[in-house]
PDB file of C-alpha atoms in Angstrom:
ATOM      1  CA  ASP H   1      -2.596 -39.416  -0.489  1.00 52.00           C
ATOM      2  CA  LYS H   2       0.188 -41.673  -1.771  1.00 62.00           C
ATOM      3  CA  GLY H   3      -2.072 -43.880  -3.724  1.00 66.00           C
ATOM      4  CA  TRP H   4      -2.200 -46.732  -1.140  1.00 72.00           C
ATOM      5  CA  ASP H   5      -5.503 -48.187  -0.062  1.00 72.00           C
ATOM      6  CA  ILE H   6      -5.062 -50.525   3.036  1.00 77.00           C
ATOM      7  CA  VAL H   7      -7.624 -53.219   3.778  1.00 75.00           C
ATOM      8  CA  ARG H   8      -7.195 -54.968   7.125  1.00 76.00           C
ATOM      9  CA  ILE H   9      -8.434 -58.320   7.738  1.00 75.00           C
ATOM     10  CA  TRP H  10      -8.158 -59.492  11.381  1.00 76.00           C
ATOM     11  CA  SER H  11      -7.021 -63.177  11.779  1.00 77.00           C
ATOM     12  CA  THR H  12      -9.793 -63.867  14.177  1.00 83.00           C
ATOM     13  CA  ASP H  13     -12.489 -62.545  11.671  1.00 80.00           C
ATOM     14  CA  TRP H  14     -10.771 -64.641   8.960  1.00 78.00           C
ATOM     15  CA  PHE H  15     -10.884 -67.763  11.257  1.00 83.00           C
ATOM     16  CA  ASP H  16     -14.494 -67.278  12.256  1.00 86.00           C
ATOM     17  CA  ASN H  17     -15.971 -66.816   8.825  1.00 86.00           C
ATOM     18  CA  PRO H  18     -13.429 -66.851   5.948  1.00 86.00           C
ATOM     19  CA  SER H  19     -16.167 -66.934   3.221  1.00 89.00           C
ATOM     20  CA  LEU H  20     -17.458 -63.501   4.605  1.00 89.00           C
ATOM     21  CA  GLN H  21     -13.956 -61.885   4.789  1.00 86.00           C
ATOM     22  CA  THR H  22     -13.171 -63.166   1.096  1.00 87.00           C
ATOM     23  CA  THR H  23     -16.464 -61.724  -0.115  1.00 89.00           C
ATOM     24  CA  ARG H  24     -15.546 -58.326   1.574  1.00 87.00           C
ATOM     25  CA  LEU H  25     -12.200 -58.495   0.161  1.00 86.00           C
ATOM     26  CA  LEU H  26     -13.390 -59.046  -3.292  1.00 88.00           C
ATOM     27  CA  GLU H  27     -15.884 -56.285  -3.021  1.00 89.00           C
ATOM     28  CA  LYS H  28     -13.209 -53.872  -1.956  1.00 86.00           C
ATOM     29  CA  LEU H  29     -10.900 -54.882  -4.921  1.00 84.00           C
ATOM     30  CA  GLU H  30     -13.786 -54.336  -7.372  1.00 87.00           C
ATOM     31  CA  LEU H  31     -14.350 -50.956  -5.944  1.00 85.00           C
ATOM     32  CA  LEU H  32     -10.683 -49.954  -6.336  1.00 80.00           C
ATOM     33  CA  LEU H  33     -10.651 -51.296  -9.927  1.00 81.00           C
ATOM     34  CA  ARG H  34     -13.656 -49.029 -10.660  1.00 83.00           C
ATOM     35  CA  LYS H  35     -11.782 -45.894  -9.352  1.00 77.00           C
ATOM     36  CA  PRO H  36      -9.927 -43.826 -12.025  1.00 70.00           C
ATOM     37  CA  ALA H  37      -6.322 -44.815 -12.226  1.00 66.00           C
ATOM     38  CA  LEU H  38      -3.811 -42.076 -10.864  1.00 61.00           C
ATOM     39  CA  ASP H  39      -2.277 -39.959 -13.558  1.00 58.00           C
ATOM     40  CA  ARG H  40       1.401 -40.918 -14.017  1.00 55.00           C
ATOM     41  CA  SER H  41       2.415 -37.602 -15.042  1.00 56.00           C
ATOM     42  CA  GLU H  42       2.236 -36.608 -11.210  1.00 55.00           C
ATOM     43  CA  TYR H  43       5.505 -38.552 -10.775  1.00 54.00           C
ATOM     44  CA  THR H  44       9.144 -37.603 -12.117  1.00 58.00           C
ATOM     45  CA  ILE H  45      11.363 -40.405 -13.018  1.00 59.00           C
ATOM     46  CA  VAL H  46      15.035 -39.517 -12.685  1.00 62.00           C
ATOM     47  CA  THR H  47      17.249 -41.607 -14.962  1.00 63.00           C
ATOM     48  CA  GLU H  48      20.566 -39.731 -14.754  1.00 62.00           C
ATOM     49  CA  ALA H  49      22.895 -39.392 -11.681  1.00 58.00           C
ATOM     50  CA  ALA H  50      23.400 -35.838 -10.440  1.00 55.00           C
ATOM     51  CA  GLN H  51      26.761 -34.427 -11.124  1.00 56.00           C
ATOM     52  CA  PRO H  52      29.131 -34.490  -8.054  1.00 54.00           C
ATOM     53  CA  ALA H  53      29.956 -31.108  -6.836  1.00 54.00           C
ATOM     54  CA  GLY H  54      33.637 -31.389  -7.653  1.00 51.00           C
ATOM     55  CA  THR H  55      33.150 -32.148 -11.411  1.00 51.00           C
ATOM     56  CA  THR H  56      31.208 -28.879 -12.426  1.00 50.00           C
ATOM     57  CA  GLU H  57      33.127 -26.843 -14.759  1.00 51.00           C
ATOM     58  CA  THR H  58      34.119 -23.423 -14.147  1.00 50.00           C
ATOM     59  CA  ALA H  59      32.487 -20.457 -16.089  1.00 49.00           C
ATOM     60  CA  GLN H  60      34.426 -19.229 -18.977  1.00 51.00           C
ATOM     61  CA  PRO H  61      34.582 -15.541 -20.397  1.00 50.00           C
ATOM     62  CA  ALA H  62      32.214 -14.981 -23.145  1.00 49.00           C
ATOM     63  CA  SER H  63      34.924 -14.628 -25.774  1.00 48.00           C
ATOM     64  CA  GLU H  64      36.212 -18.213 -24.905  1.00 49.00           C
ATOM     65  CA  ALA H  65      32.834 -19.737 -24.621  1.00 47.00           C
ATOM     66  CA  SER H  66      31.892 -19.048 -28.170  1.00 47.00           C
ATOM     67  CA  ASP H  67      35.117 -20.758 -29.561  1.00 49.00           C
ATOM     68  CA  VAL H  68      34.603 -23.918 -27.646  1.00 49.00           C
ATOM     69  CA  GLU H  69      32.274 -26.621 -29.081  1.00 52.00           C
ATOM     70  CA  THR H  70      30.245 -28.707 -26.920  1.00 51.00           C
ATOM     71  CA  PRO H  71      30.198 -32.388 -27.870  1.00 50.00           C
ATOM     72  CA  ALA H  72      26.984 -34.457 -28.160  1.00 50.00           C
ATOM     73  CA  PRO H  73      26.105 -36.324 -24.791  1.00 49.00           C
ATOM     74  CA  ASP H  74      26.738 -39.676 -26.528  1.00 52.00           C
ATOM     75  CA  ALA H  75      29.906 -38.591 -28.205  1.00 49.00           C
ATOM     76  CA  PRO H  76      33.339 -39.754 -26.555  1.00 49.00           C
ATOM     77  CA  PRO H  77      35.192 -36.652 -25.100  1.00 51.00           C
ATOM     78  CA  ALA H  78      37.554 -35.141 -27.468  1.00 49.00           C
ATOM     79  CA  PRO H  79      41.157 -34.808 -26.341  1.00 47.00           C
ATOM     80  CA  GLU H  80      41.842 -31.292 -24.943  1.00 47.00           C
ATOM     81  CA  VAL H  81      44.254 -28.961 -26.912  1.00 44.00           C
ATOM     82  CA  ARG H  82      44.809 -26.316 -24.341  1.00 43.00           C
ATOM     83  CA  GLY H  83      47.821 -26.450 -22.079  1.00 41.00           C
ATOM     84  CA  GLU H  84      46.045 -26.232 -18.788  1.00 40.00           C
ATOM     85  CA  GLU H  85      43.599 -29.063 -19.039  1.00 38.00           C
ATOM     86  CA  PRO H  86      46.033 -32.136 -19.045  1.00 38.00           C
ATOM     87  CA  SER H  87      47.232 -31.209 -15.592  1.00 36.00           C
ATOM     88  CA  VAL H  88      43.552 -31.216 -14.359  1.00 36.00           C
ATOM     89  CA  GLN H  89      42.815 -34.814 -15.288  1.00 38.00           C
ATOM     90  CA  PRO H  90      45.678 -36.329 -13.256  1.00 37.00           C
ATOM     91  CA  LYS H  91      44.587 -34.570 -10.181  1.00 41.00           C
ATOM     92  CA  ALA H  92      40.927 -36.055 -10.518  1.00 41.00           C
ATOM     93  CA  ASP H  93      42.527 -39.564 -10.942  1.00 45.00           C
ATOM     94  CA  ALA H  94      45.161 -38.900  -8.259  1.00 44.00           C
ATOM     95  CA  GLY H  95      42.748 -39.697  -5.374  1.00 47.00           C
ATOM     96  CA  LEU H  96      42.200 -43.058  -6.979  1.00 51.00           C
ATOM     97  CA  GLN H  97      45.961 -43.867  -7.730  1.00 53.00           C
ATOM     98  CA  GLU H  98      47.891 -42.564  -4.707  1.00 56.00           C
ATOM     99  CA  LYS H  99      48.690 -44.710  -1.714  1.00 62.00           C
ATOM    100  CA  SER H 100      48.806 -41.879   0.754  1.00 78.00           C
ATOM    101  CA  SER H 101      46.110 -41.594   3.360  1.00 84.00           C
ATOM    102  CA  LEU H 102      42.917 -39.737   2.923  1.00 86.00           C
ATOM    103  CA  THR H 103      40.854 -37.661   5.175  1.00 89.00           C
ATOM    104  CA  GLU H 104      37.181 -38.468   5.474  1.00 89.00           C
ATOM    105  CA  ALA H 105      36.190 -35.798   2.861  1.00 90.00           C
ATOM    106  CA  GLU H 106      38.806 -36.968   0.530  1.00 91.00           C
ATOM    107  CA  CYS H 107      37.701 -40.453   0.881  1.00 91.00           C
ATOM    108  CA  PHE H 108      34.105 -39.498   0.009  1.00 91.00           C
ATOM    109  CA  GLU H 109      35.425 -37.729  -3.097  1.00 93.00           C
ATOM    110  CA  ALA H 110      37.743 -40.660  -4.198  1.00 92.00           C
ATOM    111  CA  LEU H 111      34.875 -42.984  -4.065  1.00 93.00           C
ATOM    112  CA  ARG H 112      32.544 -40.608  -6.069  1.00 93.00           C
ATOM    113  CA  GLN H 113      35.445 -40.372  -8.657  1.00 94.00           C
ATOM    114  CA  PHE H 114      35.828 -44.200  -8.858  1.00 94.00           C
ATOM    115  CA  ARG H 115      32.078 -44.307  -9.362  1.00 94.00           C
ATOM    116  CA  ASP H 116      32.131 -41.800 -11.974  1.00 92.00           C
ATOM    117  CA  HIS H 117      35.443 -42.486 -13.801  1.00 92.00           C
ATOM    118  CA  VAL H 118      35.448 -46.386 -13.396  1.00 93.00           C
ATOM    119  CA  VAL H 119      32.134 -47.904 -12.431  1.00 93.00           C
ATOM    120  CA  GLY H 120      30.002 -45.662 -14.511  1.00 90.00           C
ATOM    121  CA  ASN H 121      32.162 -46.096 -17.607  1.00 90.00           C
ATOM    122  CA  GLU H 122      32.863 -49.970 -17.304  1.00 92.00           C
ATOM    123  CA  MET H 123      29.281 -51.046 -16.469  1.00 89.00           C
ATOM    124  CA  VAL H 124      26.959 -51.857 -19.441  1.00 87.00           C
ATOM    125  CA  ASP H 125      23.523 -50.479 -18.840  1.00 88.00           C
ATOM    126  CA  TRP H 126      24.771 -48.878 -15.428  1.00 88.00           C
ATOM    127  CA  GLU H 127      21.926 -48.172 -13.132  1.00 90.00           C
ATOM    128  CA  PRO H 128      23.185 -45.280 -10.613  1.00 90.00           C
ATOM    129  CA  HIS H 129      20.211 -46.009  -8.130  1.00 90.00           C
ATOM    130  CA  ARG H 130      21.472 -49.670  -7.756  1.00 91.00           C
ATOM    131  CA  SER H 131      25.280 -48.705  -7.900  1.00 92.00           C
ATOM    132  CA  ILE H 132      27.427 -50.009  -5.187  1.00 92.00           C
ATOM    133  CA  LEU H 133      28.752 -46.556  -4.973  1.00 93.00           C
ATOM    134  CA  ARG H 134      25.390 -44.611  -4.782  1.00 93.00           C
ATOM    135  CA  GLU H 135      25.649 -41.865  -2.128  1.00 93.00           C
ATOM    136  CA  ALA H 136      24.014 -44.148   0.734  1.00 92.00           C
ATOM    137  CA  MET H 137      26.461 -46.791   0.151  1.00 92.00           C
ATOM    138  CA  ILE H 138      29.475 -44.268   0.028  1.00 92.00           C
ATOM    139  CA  GLU H 139      28.256 -42.834   3.311  1.00 92.00           C
ATOM    140  CA  THR H 140      28.090 -46.524   4.751  1.00 92.00           C
ATOM    141  CA  PHE H 141      31.530 -47.374   3.485  1.00 92.00           C
ATOM    142  CA  VAL H 142      33.188 -44.368   4.925  1.00 91.00           C
ATOM    143  CA  ARG H 143      31.384 -44.060   8.217  1.00 91.00           C
ATOM    144  CA  GLN H 144      31.697 -47.840   8.786  1.00 90.00           C
ATOM    145  CA  ARG H 145      35.386 -47.801   7.817  1.00 91.00           C
ATOM    146  CA  PHE H 146      34.654 -50.704   5.514  1.00 89.00           C
ATOM    147  CA  MET H 147      37.992 -52.005   4.685  1.00 90.00           C
ATOM    148  CA  ASP H 148      37.424 -55.900   4.392  1.00 91.00           C
ATOM    149  CA  PRO H 149      35.151 -57.382   1.697  1.00 91.00           C
ATOM    150  CA  ASP H 150      34.286 -60.201   4.333  1.00 91.00           C
ATOM    151  CA  GLU H 151      32.606 -57.379   6.552  1.00 89.00           C
ATOM    152  CA  TRP H 152      29.705 -56.942   3.809  1.00 90.00           C
ATOM    153  CA  PHE H 153      27.125 -58.635   5.981  1.00 89.00           C
ATOM    154  CA  GLU H 154      28.267 -57.100   9.227  1.00 89.00           C
ATOM    155  CA  LYS H 155      28.537 -53.540   8.184  1.00 90.00           C
ATOM    156  CA  VAL H 156      26.213 -52.955   5.136  1.00 90.00           C
ATOM    157  CA  PRO H 157      22.466 -53.014   6.312  1.00 90.00           C
ATOM    158  CA  GLY H 158      20.304 -55.497   4.493  1.00 90.00           C
ATOM    159  CA  TYR H 159      18.127 -52.874   2.741  1.00 90.00           C
ATOM    160  CA  LEU H 160      21.286 -51.429   1.065  1.00 90.00           C
ATOM    161  CA  ARG H 161      22.624 -54.850   0.189  1.00 90.00           C
ATOM    162  CA  GLN H 162      19.288 -56.012  -1.379  1.00 90.00           C
ATOM    163  CA  GLY H 163      19.324 -52.864  -3.609  1.00 89.00           C
ATOM    164  CA  THR H 164      22.963 -53.165  -4.793  1.00 92.00           C
ATOM    165  CA  ASN H 165      23.807 -54.495  -8.116  1.00 92.00           C
ATOM    166  CA  PRO H 166      25.501 -57.862  -7.465  1.00 92.00           C
ATOM    167  CA  VAL H 167      27.826 -57.576 -10.448  1.00 92.00           C
ATOM    168  CA  GLU H 168      29.304 -54.370  -9.255  1.00 93.00           C
ATOM    169  CA  LYS H 169      29.836 -55.923  -5.855  1.00 92.00           C
ATOM    170  CA  GLY H 170      31.745 -58.832  -7.291  1.00 92.00           C
ATOM    171  CA  ARG H 171      33.847 -56.610  -9.503  1.00 92.00           C
ATOM    172  CA  TYR H 172      34.620 -53.532  -7.339  1.00 94.00           C
ATOM    173  CA  LEU H 173      34.269 -54.386  -3.772  1.00 93.00           C
ATOM    174  CA  ASP H 174      38.003 -55.135  -3.380  1.00 93.00           C
ATOM    175  CA  ARG H 175      39.059 -51.850  -5.005  1.00 94.00           C
ATOM    176  CA  ILE H 176      36.523 -49.835  -2.784  1.00 93.00           C
ATOM    177  CA  CYS H 177      38.024 -51.571   0.304  1.00 92.00           C
ATOM    178  CA  GLU H 178      41.403 -50.492  -0.814  1.00 92.00           C
ATOM    179  CA  ILE H 179      40.254 -46.857  -1.221  1.00 92.00           C
ATOM    180  CA  VAL H 180      38.527 -46.884   2.239  1.00 91.00           C
ATOM    181  CA  SER H 181      41.673 -48.482   3.836  1.00 91.00           C
ATOM    182  CA  ARG H 182      43.606 -45.341   2.989  1.00 90.00           C
ATOM    183  CA  LEU H 183      41.287 -43.368   5.231  1.00 83.00           C
ATOM    184  CA  ALA H 184      43.446 -41.788   8.105  1.00 73.00           C
ATOM    185  CA  ASP H 185      41.960 -43.863  10.869  1.00 59.00           C
ATOM    186  CA  HIS H 186      44.255 -42.289  13.641  1.00 43.00           C
ATOM    187  CA  SER H 187      41.892 -39.341  13.834  1.00 46.00           C
ATOM    188  CA  SER H 188      43.052 -38.186  17.292  1.00 39.00           C
ATOM    189  CA  GLY H 189      46.706 -38.282  16.418  1.00 40.00           C
ATOM    190  CA  THR H 190      46.301 -36.605  13.111  1.00 41.00           C
ATOM    191  CA  ALA H 191      43.795 -33.933  14.481  1.00 41.00           C
ATOM    192  CA  GLU H 192      46.469 -33.126  17.049  1.00 41.00           C
ATOM    193  CA  ALA H 193      49.176 -32.729  14.495  1.00 41.00           C
ATOM    194  CA  ASP H 194      47.049 -30.688  12.433  1.00 43.00           C
ATOM    195  CA  PHE H 195      45.953 -28.615  15.244  1.00 43.00           C
ATOM    196  CA  SER H 196      49.482 -27.914  16.552  1.00 43.00           C
ATOM    197  CA  LEU H 197      50.850 -26.994  12.930  1.00 45.00           C
ATOM    198  CA  ALA H 198      47.947 -24.623  12.329  1.00 42.00           C
TER     199      ALA H 198
END
């Protein structure tokens, strides 16, 4: 039971006797109002986006873990002092910055990084479930080879368009198209070259 109660009224019945059908409908509504309300604790509301697989931190030895302080979730990230960390951040942003071609998997990851590092940080009151780069939209952009903002109505299904924040669309669609346009579209030639080298 999903909480739905469907009452059917056939158009011919309504046409023949609208007052009887109205009375039946009102009786059904009153019956539904008398039923106890569904407990809302049965549902879980998720307000945070899941961490992408590439951003999870590696486990540290127990001796190092006790020395590192974890900042509060709302606090801005503190600059890293260790010598190995500064080289990691440019790699994360490299997918967004480079003009080289991307594989399909790299394009998925570059769009996720763009979402996590740019869209999520720049948008006030960001709603991940309405983001232009939620997982369903990333899948659509990559699979449809979405490279031109004018293709919005042709390549993005209506149900995805309706659920997308229009401010994000206006602000980020061109940059998303730039990332997707780096997708190596010559899959047959690239695959043969990679296959012969391997």
